[in-house]
Coordinates of C-alpha atoms and ligand atoms in Angstrom, one line a residue:
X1 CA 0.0 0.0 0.0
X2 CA 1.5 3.5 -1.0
X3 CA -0.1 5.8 1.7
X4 CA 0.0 8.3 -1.5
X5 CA -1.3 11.7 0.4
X6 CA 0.1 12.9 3.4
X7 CA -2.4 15.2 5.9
X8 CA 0.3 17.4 6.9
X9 CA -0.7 19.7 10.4
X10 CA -2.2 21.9 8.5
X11 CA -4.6 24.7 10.4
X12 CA -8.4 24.6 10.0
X13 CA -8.9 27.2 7.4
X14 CA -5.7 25.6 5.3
X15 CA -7.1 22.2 5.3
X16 CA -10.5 23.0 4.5
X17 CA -9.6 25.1 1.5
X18 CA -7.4 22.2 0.2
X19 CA -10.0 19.2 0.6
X20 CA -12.7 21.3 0.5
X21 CA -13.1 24.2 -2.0
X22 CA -16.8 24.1 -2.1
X23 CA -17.5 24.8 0.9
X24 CA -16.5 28.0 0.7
X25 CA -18.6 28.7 -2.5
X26 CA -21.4 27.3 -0.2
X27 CA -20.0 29.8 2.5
X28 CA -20.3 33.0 0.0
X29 CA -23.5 31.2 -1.6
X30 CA -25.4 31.2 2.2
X31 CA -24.0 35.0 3.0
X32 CA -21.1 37.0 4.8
X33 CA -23.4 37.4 7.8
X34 CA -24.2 33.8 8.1
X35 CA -19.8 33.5 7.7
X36 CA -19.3 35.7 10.4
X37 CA -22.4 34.2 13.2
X38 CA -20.3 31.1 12.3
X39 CA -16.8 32.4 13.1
X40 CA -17.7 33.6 16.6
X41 CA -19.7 30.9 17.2
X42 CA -16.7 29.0 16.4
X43 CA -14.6 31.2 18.7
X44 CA -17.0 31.3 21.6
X45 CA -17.1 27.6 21.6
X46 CA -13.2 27.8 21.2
X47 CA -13.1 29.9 24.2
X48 CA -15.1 27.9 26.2
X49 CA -13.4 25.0 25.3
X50 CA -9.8 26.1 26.1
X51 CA -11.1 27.2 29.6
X52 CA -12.6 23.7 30.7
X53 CA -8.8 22.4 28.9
X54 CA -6.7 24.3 31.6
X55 CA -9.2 23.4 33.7
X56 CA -9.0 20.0 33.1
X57 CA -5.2 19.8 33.1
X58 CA -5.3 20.9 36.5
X59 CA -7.6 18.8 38.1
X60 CA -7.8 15.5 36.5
X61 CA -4.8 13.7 35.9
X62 CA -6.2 10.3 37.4
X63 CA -9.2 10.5 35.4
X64 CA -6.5 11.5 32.3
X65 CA -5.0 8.1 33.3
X66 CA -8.5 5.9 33.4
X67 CA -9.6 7.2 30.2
X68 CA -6.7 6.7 28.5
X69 CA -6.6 3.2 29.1
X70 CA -10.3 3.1 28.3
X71 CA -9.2 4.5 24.5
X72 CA -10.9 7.3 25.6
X73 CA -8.7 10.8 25.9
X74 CA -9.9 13.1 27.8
X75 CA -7.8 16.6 27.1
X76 CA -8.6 15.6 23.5
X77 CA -12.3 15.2 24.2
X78 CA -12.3 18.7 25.5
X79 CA -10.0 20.3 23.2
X80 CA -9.8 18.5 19.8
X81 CA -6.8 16.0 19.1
X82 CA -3.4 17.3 19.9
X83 CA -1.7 18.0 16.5
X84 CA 2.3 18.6 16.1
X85 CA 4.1 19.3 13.0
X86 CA 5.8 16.2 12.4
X87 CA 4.3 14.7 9.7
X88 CA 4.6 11.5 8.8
X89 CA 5.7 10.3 5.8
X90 CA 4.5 6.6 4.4
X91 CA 6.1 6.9 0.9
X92 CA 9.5 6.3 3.5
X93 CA 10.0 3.2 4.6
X94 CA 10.9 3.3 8.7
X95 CA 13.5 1.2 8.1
X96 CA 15.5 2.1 5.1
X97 CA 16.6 5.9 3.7
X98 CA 14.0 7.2 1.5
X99 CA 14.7 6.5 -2.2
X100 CA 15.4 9.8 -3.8
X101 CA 14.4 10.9 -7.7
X102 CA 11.7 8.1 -7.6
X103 CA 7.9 9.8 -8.2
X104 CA 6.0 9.5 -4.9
X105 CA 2.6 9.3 -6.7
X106 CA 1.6 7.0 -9.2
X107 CA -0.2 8.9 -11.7
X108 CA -3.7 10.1 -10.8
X109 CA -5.8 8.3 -13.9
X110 CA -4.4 5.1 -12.7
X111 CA -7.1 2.9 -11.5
X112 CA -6.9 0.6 -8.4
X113 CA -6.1 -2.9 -8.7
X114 CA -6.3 -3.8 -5.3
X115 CA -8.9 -4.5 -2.4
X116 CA -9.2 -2.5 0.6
X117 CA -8.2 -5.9 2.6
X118 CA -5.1 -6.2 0.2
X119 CA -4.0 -2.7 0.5
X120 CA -3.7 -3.2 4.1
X121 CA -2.7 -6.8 3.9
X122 CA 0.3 -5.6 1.5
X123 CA 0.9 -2.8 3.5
X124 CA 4.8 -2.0 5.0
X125 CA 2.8 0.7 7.9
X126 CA -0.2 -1.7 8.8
X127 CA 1.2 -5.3 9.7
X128 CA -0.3 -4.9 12.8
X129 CA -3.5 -4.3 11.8
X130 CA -3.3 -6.9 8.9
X131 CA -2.2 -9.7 11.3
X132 CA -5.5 -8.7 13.6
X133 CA -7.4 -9.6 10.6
X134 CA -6.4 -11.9 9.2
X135 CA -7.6 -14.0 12.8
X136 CA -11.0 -13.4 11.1
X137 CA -12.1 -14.9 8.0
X138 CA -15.2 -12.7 7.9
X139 CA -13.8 -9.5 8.1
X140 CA -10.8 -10.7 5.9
X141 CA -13.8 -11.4 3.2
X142 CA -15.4 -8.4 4.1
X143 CA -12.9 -6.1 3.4
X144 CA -11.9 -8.1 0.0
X145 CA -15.8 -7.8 -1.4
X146 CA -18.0 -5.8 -3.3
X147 CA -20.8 -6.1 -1.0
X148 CA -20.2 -2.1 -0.5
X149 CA -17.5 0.8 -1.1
X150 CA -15.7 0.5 2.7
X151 CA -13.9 2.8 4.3
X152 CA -11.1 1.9 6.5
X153 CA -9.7 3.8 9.6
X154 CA -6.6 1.8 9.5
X155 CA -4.6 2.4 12.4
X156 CA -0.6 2.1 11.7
X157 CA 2.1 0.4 13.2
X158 CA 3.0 3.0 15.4
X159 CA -0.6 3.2 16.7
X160 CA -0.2 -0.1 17.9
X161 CA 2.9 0.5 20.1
X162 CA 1.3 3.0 22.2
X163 CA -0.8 0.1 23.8
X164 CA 1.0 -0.3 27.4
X165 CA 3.0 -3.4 26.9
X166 CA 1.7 -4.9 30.7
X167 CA -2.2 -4.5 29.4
X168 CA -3.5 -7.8 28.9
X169 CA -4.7 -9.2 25.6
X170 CA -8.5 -8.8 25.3
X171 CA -11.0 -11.3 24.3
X172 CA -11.5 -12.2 20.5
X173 CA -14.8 -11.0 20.4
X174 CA -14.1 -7.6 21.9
X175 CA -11.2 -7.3 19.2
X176 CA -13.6 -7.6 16.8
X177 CA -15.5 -5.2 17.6
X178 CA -12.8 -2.8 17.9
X179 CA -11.7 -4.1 14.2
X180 CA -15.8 -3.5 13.2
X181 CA -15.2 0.3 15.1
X182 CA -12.9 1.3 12.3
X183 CA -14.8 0.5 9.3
X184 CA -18.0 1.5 7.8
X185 CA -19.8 0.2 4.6
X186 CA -19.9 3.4 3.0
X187 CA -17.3 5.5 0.7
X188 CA -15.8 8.3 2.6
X189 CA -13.2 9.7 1.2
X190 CA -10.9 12.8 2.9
X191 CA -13.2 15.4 1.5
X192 CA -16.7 14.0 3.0
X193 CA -15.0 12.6 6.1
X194 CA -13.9 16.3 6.5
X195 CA -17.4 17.5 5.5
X196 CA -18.6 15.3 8.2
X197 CA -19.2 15.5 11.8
X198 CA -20.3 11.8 13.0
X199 CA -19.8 9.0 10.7
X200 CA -21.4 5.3 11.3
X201 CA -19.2 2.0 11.9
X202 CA -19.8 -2.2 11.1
X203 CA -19.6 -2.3 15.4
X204 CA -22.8 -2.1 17.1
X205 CA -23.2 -2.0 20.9
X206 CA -25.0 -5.3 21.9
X207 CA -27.4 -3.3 24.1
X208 CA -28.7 0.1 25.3
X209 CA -27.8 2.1 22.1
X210 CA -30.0 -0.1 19.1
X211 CA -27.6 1.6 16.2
X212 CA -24.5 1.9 15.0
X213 CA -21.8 3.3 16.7
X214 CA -20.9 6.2 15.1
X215 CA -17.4 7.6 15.2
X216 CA -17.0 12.1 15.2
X217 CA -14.5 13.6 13.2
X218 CA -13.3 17.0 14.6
X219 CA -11.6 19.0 12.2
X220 CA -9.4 21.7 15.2
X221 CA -7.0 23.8 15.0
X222 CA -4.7 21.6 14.5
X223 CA -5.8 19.1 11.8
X224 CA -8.2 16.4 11.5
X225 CA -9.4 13.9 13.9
X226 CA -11.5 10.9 15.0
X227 CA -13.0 10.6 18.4
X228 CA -11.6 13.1 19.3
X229 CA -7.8 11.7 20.0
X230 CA -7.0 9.7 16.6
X231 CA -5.1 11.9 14.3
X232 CA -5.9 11.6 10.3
X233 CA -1.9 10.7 9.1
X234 CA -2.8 9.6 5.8
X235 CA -6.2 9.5 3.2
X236 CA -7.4 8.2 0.7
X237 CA -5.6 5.5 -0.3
X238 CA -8.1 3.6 -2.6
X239 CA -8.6 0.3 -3.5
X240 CA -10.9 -1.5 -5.6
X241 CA -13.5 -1.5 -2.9
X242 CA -13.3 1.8 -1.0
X243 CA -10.4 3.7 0.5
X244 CA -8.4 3.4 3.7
X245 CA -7.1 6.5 5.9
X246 CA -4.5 5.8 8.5
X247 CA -4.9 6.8 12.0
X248 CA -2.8 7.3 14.6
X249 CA -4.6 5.9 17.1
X250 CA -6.6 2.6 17.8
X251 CA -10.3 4.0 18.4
X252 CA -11.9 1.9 20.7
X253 CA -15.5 1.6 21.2
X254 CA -16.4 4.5 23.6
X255 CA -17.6 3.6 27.4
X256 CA -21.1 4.9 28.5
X257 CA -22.6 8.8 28.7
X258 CA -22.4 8.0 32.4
X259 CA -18.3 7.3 32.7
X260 CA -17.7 9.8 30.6
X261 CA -19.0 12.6 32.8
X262 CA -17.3 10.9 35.4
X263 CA -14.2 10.9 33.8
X264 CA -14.0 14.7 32.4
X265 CA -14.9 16.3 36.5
X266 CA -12.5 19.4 35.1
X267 CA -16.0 20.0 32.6
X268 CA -18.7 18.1 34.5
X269 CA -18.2 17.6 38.2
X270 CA -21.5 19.8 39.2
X271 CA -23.6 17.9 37.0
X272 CA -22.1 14.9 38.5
X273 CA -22.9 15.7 41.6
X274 CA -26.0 16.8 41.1
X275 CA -27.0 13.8 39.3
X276 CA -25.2 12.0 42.2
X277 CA -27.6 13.5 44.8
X278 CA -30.7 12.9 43.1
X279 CA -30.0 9.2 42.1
X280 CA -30.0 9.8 38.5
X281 CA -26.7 9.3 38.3
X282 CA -27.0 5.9 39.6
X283 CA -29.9 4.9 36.8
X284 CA -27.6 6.5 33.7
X285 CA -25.1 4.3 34.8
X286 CA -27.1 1.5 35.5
X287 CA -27.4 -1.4 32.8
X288 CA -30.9 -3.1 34.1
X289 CA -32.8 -0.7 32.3
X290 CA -33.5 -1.2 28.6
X291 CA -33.0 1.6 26.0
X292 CA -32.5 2.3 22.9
X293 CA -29.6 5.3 23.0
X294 CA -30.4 8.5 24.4
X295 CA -28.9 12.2 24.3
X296 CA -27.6 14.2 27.1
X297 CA -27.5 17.8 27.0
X298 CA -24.4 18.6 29.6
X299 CA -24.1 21.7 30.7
X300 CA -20.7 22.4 32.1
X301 CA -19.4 23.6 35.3
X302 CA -19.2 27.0 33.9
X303 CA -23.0 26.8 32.4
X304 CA -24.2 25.9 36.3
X305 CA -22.1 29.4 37.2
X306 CA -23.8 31.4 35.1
X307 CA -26.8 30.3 36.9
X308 CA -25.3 32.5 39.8
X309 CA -24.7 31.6 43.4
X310 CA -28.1 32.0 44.9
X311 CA -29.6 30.0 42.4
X312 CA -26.7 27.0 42.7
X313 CA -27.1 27.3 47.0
X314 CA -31.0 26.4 46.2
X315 CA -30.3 23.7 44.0
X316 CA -27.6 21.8 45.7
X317 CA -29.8 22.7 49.2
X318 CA -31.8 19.5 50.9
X319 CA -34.7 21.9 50.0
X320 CA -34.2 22.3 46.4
X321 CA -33.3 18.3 45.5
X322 CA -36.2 17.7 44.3
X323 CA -36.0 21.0 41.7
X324 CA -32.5 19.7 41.1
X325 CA -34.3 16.5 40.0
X326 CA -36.8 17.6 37.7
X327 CA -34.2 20.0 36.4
X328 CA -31.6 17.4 35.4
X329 CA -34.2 15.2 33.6
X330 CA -35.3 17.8 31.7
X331 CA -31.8 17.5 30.1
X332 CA -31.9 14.3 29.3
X333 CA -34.1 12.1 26.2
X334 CA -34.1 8.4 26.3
X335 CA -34.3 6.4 23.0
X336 CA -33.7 9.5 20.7
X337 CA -30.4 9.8 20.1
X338 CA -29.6 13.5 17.9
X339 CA -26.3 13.3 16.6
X340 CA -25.3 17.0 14.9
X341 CA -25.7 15.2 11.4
X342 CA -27.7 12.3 12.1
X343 CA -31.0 11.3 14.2
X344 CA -32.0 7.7 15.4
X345 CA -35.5 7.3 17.2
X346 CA -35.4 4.0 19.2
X347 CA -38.7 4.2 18.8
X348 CA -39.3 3.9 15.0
X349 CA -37.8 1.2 12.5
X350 CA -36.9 3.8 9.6
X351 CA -35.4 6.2 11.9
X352 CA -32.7 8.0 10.5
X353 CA -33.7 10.8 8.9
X354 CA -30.6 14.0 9.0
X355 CA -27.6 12.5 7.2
X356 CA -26.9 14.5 4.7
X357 CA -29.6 15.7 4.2
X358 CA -30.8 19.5 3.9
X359 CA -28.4 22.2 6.1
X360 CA -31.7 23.0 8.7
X361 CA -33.7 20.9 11.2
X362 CA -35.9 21.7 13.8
X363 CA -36.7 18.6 16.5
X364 CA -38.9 18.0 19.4
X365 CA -37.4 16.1 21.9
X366 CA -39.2 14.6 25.1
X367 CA -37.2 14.9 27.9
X368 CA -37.9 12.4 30.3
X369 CA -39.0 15.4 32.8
X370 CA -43.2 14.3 32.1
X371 CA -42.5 14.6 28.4
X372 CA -41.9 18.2 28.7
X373 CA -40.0 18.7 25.0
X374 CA -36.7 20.2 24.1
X375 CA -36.8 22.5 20.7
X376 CA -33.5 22.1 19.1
X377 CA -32.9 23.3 15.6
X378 CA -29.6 22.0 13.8
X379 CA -28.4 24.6 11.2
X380 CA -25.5 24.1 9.1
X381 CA -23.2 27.0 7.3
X382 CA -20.7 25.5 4.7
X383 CA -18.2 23.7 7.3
X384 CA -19.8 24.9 10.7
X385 CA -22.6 23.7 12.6
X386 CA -25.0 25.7 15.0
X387 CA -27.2 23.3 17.4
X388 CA -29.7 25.6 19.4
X389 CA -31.7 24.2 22.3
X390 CA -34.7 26.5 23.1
X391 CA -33.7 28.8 20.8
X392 CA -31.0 30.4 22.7
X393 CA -28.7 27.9 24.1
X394 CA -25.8 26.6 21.9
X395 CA -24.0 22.9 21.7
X396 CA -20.5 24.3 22.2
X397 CA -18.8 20.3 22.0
X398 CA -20.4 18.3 19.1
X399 CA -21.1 14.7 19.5
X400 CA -19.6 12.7 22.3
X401 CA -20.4 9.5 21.1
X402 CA -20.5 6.8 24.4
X403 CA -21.9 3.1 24.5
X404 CA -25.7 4.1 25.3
X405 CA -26.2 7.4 23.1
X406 CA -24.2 11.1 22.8
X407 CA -23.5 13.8 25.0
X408 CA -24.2 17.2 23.7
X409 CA -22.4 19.9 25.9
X410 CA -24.4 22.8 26.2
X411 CA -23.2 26.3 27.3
X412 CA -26.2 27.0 29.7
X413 CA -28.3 24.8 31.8
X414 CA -31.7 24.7 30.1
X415 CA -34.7 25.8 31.8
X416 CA -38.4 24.7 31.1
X417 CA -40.5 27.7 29.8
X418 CA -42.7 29.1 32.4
X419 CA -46.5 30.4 31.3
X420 CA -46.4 34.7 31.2
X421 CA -50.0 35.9 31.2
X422 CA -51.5 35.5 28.0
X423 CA -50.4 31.7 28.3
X424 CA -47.6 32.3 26.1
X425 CA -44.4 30.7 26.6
X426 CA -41.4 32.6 28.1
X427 CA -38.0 30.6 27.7
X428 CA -35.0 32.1 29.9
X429 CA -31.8 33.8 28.0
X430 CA -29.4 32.8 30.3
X431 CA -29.2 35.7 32.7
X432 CA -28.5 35.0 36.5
X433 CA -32.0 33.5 37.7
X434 CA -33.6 34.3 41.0
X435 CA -34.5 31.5 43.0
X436 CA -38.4 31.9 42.9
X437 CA -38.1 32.6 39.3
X438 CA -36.6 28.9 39.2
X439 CA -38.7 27.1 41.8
X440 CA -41.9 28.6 39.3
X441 CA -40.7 27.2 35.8
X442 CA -39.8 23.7 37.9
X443 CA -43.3 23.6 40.2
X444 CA -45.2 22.0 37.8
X445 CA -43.1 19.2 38.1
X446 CA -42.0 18.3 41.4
X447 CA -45.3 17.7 42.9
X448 CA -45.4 14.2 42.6
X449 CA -41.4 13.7 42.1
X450 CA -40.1 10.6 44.2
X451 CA -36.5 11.1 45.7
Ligands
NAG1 C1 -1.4 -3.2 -9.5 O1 -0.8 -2.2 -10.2 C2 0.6 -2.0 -9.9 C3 1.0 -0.8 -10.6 O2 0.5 0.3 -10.1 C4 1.3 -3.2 -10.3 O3 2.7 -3.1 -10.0 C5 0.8 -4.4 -9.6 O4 1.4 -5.6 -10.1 C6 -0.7 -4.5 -9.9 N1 -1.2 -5.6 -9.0 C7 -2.1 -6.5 -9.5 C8 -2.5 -7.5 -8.4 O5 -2.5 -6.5 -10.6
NAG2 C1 -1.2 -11.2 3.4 O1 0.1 -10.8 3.3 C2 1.1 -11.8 3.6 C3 2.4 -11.3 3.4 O2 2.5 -10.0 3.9 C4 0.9 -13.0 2.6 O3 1.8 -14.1 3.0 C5 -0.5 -13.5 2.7 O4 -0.7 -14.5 1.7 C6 -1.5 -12.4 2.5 N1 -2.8 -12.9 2.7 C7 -3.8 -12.9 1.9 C8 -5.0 -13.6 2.3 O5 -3.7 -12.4 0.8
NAG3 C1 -9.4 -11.0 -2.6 O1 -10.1 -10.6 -3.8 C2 -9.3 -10.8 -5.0 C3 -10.1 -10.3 -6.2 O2 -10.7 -9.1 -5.9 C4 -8.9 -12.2 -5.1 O3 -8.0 -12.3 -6.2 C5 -8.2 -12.7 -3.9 O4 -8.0 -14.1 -3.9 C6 -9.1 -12.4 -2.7 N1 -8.3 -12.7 -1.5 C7 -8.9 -13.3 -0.4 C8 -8.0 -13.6 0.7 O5 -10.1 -13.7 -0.5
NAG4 C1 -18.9 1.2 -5.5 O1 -18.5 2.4 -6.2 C2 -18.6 2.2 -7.6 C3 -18.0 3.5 -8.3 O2 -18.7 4.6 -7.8 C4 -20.0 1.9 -8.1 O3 -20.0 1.6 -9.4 C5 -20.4 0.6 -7.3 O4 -21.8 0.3 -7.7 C6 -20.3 0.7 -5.8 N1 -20.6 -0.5 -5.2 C7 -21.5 -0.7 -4.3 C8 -21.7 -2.1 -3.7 O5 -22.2 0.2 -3.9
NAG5 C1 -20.8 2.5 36.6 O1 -21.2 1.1 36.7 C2 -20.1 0.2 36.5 C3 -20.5 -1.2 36.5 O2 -21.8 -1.4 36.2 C4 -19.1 0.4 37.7 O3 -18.0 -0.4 37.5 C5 -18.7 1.9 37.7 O4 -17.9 2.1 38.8 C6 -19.9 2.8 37.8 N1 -19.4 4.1 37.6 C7 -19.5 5.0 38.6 C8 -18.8 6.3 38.3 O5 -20.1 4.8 39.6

């Protein structure tokens, strides 16, 4: 396999306008002003984001450790995958001084002779990987058919090594699923995986999320990544059958909604604990009841600050569990799982109905606070996404993809509407709240609440 195009560490705008050069006739098609709402979108939620990182950094180097053995990396999670600016070269072999005066790329017209499975079977910078497959006829078929155009998140050699060497070799089945986690049966190449923000694998949970697991791609600052943590170090190298990008990480299946927010407390430990106090935590993280994926909208730390201290003193009070409770749940669906480019309802058999499709969608989603409904409305604008909830909230970390459904982080704790005079609906724009202001939008609801 000639990993033929390099992804050097190239910044956001750079590597956009290289794979990508209609999305900025998109950009100029949908307006300046709709360019420039997405900018400081972009930089708001860049702001944010670098705040919870130092924050994170600070506090959480034992979670850092747990998740990192989980496949899971947290400073990533928060802050996109850490780019340098070496860049890797495939056309070299490690071993031997790079032939000089020879052409690096075979001529663009030529067509592929060779399966996805046989590039990576042939391949001097995926042994690894290749020997992993080969242990399983089926996928070694697989990836040699026509049953689809693949595409292949093939992991390289040196992706390999940073396993620790004392971790214990897992079971055969879980290897296959991390195998399944790093293909999908659809064409991707660079320029839609780029244009992309979740994108579905072969591996699906056997319980609690009833879909594929999807894998995010985060285009930051510093290049290209999946999950967060898996650098793109190579694309499309295609074969017969599809096309293979290398990675420089293994992506492994991610663990549920509820260890995650356990394992970022530098973004998440209020809504930990508040979950904590009001047993919900317990439930999320509890694998007796059935579901079919779910969404959480997590407000971080800094989203309960904004609530102000009076507010937060009530909530976290013996008084104000049970307004704490019906709070939380209004964050949370069960068996609708909105990803920022796809939608799965657990509920319905044909039930994915966003990918790819047109660049604006409005949803309804019941929260499991008496049905009461989230509005969120998805808008897209060439490269960048907007997710509203309530019309004024933003998603400021896209699609944290876990075992039992996605974690969207939200940049204010939402409210329920309360009923001004007139019985129209009056939804809160993120101003400190007073406490009676919060105890009347929650009422409603706590009457019959169980603790
Ligand atoms: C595929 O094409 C290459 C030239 O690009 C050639 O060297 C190789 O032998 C071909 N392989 C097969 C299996 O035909
Ligand atoms: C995979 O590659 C090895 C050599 O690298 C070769 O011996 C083996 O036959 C190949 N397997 C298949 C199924 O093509
Ligand atoms: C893979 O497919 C090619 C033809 O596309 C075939 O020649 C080869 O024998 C197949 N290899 C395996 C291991 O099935
Ligand atoms: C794979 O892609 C080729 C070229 O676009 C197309 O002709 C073929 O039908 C695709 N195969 C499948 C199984 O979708
Ligand atoms: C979640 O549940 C698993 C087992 O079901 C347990 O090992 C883990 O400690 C729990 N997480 C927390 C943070 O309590």
């Amino acid at each position: 396999m000639r990993f033929t195009r390099i992804v050097p560490a190239l910044p956001l705008a750079a590597a956009l306008v290289i794979t990508e050069p209609e999305v900025f006739q998109n950009l100029e098609k949908s307006g300046r002003h709709l360019v420039d709402n997405a900018q400081s979108a972009f930089d708001n939620a860049q702001n944010v984001l670098d705040d919870a990182f130092s924050k994170v950094k600070d506090g959480a180097k034992d979670a850092y450790n747990k998740i990192h053995h989980a496949g899971y990396d947290v400073e990533s999670w928060l802050e996109g995958s850490q780019f340098d600016d070496s860049v890797i070269d495939f056309e070299e072999d490690p071993h031997h001084p790079p032939h000089h005066g020879k052409p690096h790329h075979p001529p663009h017209d030529q067509k592929p002779n060779r399966t996805v499975y046989e590039l990576i079977n042939e391949s001097k910078y995926t042994t690894k990987l290749a020997k992993l497959i080969n242990e399983y006829d089926d996928i070694v078929q697989l990836l040699n058919g026509t049953k689809a155009n693949y595409t292949v998140f093939a992991p390289t050699d040196e992706a390999f090594e940073k396993i620790p060497e004392h971790s214990h070799k897992p079971s055969k089945e879980f290897l296959k699923d991390i195998l399944l986690y790093h293909v999908t049966d659809d064409f991707y190449p660079a320029g839609r995986v780029l244009h992309t923000y979740t994108i579905p694998t072969l591996y699906t949970p056997s319980k609690n999320l009833g879909h594929q697991q999807r894998l995010t791609v985060r285009v930051t600052l510093k290049g290209p990544a999946i999950n967060f943590y898996s650098r793109l170090v190579a694309v499309n190298i295609f074969g017969t059958n599809g096309v293979v990008h290398g990675v420089d990480s293994i992506l492994v299946p991610p663990p549920n909604v509820a260890s995650i927010i356990d394992l970022l407390p530098g973004e998440f430990s209020t809504l930990e604990l508040g979950l904590g106090k009001t047993g919900l935590f317990d439930k999320m993280n509890s694998t007796d009841y059935p579901h079919e994926g779910g969404t959480l909208f997590a407000p971080s730390n800094f989203a309960f600050q904004k609530l102000g201290p009076k507010a937060n003193a009530f909530l976290f009070s013996k008084y104000g569990q049970k307004y704490l409770k019906a709070l939380l749940m209004y964050h949370m669906v069960v068996d609708q799982t909105l990803y920022t480019d796809a939608f799965y309802d657990g509920r319905k058999d044909d039930d994915k109905t966003a990918n790819g499709g047109p660049p604006y969608y409005h949803y309804d989603l019941p929260t499991v606070l008496s049905g009461k409904y989230l509005a969120v409305d998805v808008t897209r604008y060439g490269p960048f996404v907007s997710v509203r909830i309530n019309g004024f909230s933003r998603v400021t970390v896209h699609d944290g993809v876990a075992s039992d459904g996605v974690i969207q982080v939200v940049s204010d704790v939402l409210l329920p509407p309360k009923n001004a005079a007139g019985g129209e609906q009056v939804y809160w724009e993120g101003e400190e709240i007073e406490v009676e202001d919060l105890k009347e939008r929650l009422e409603p609801y706590v009457e019959n609440m169980e603790l």
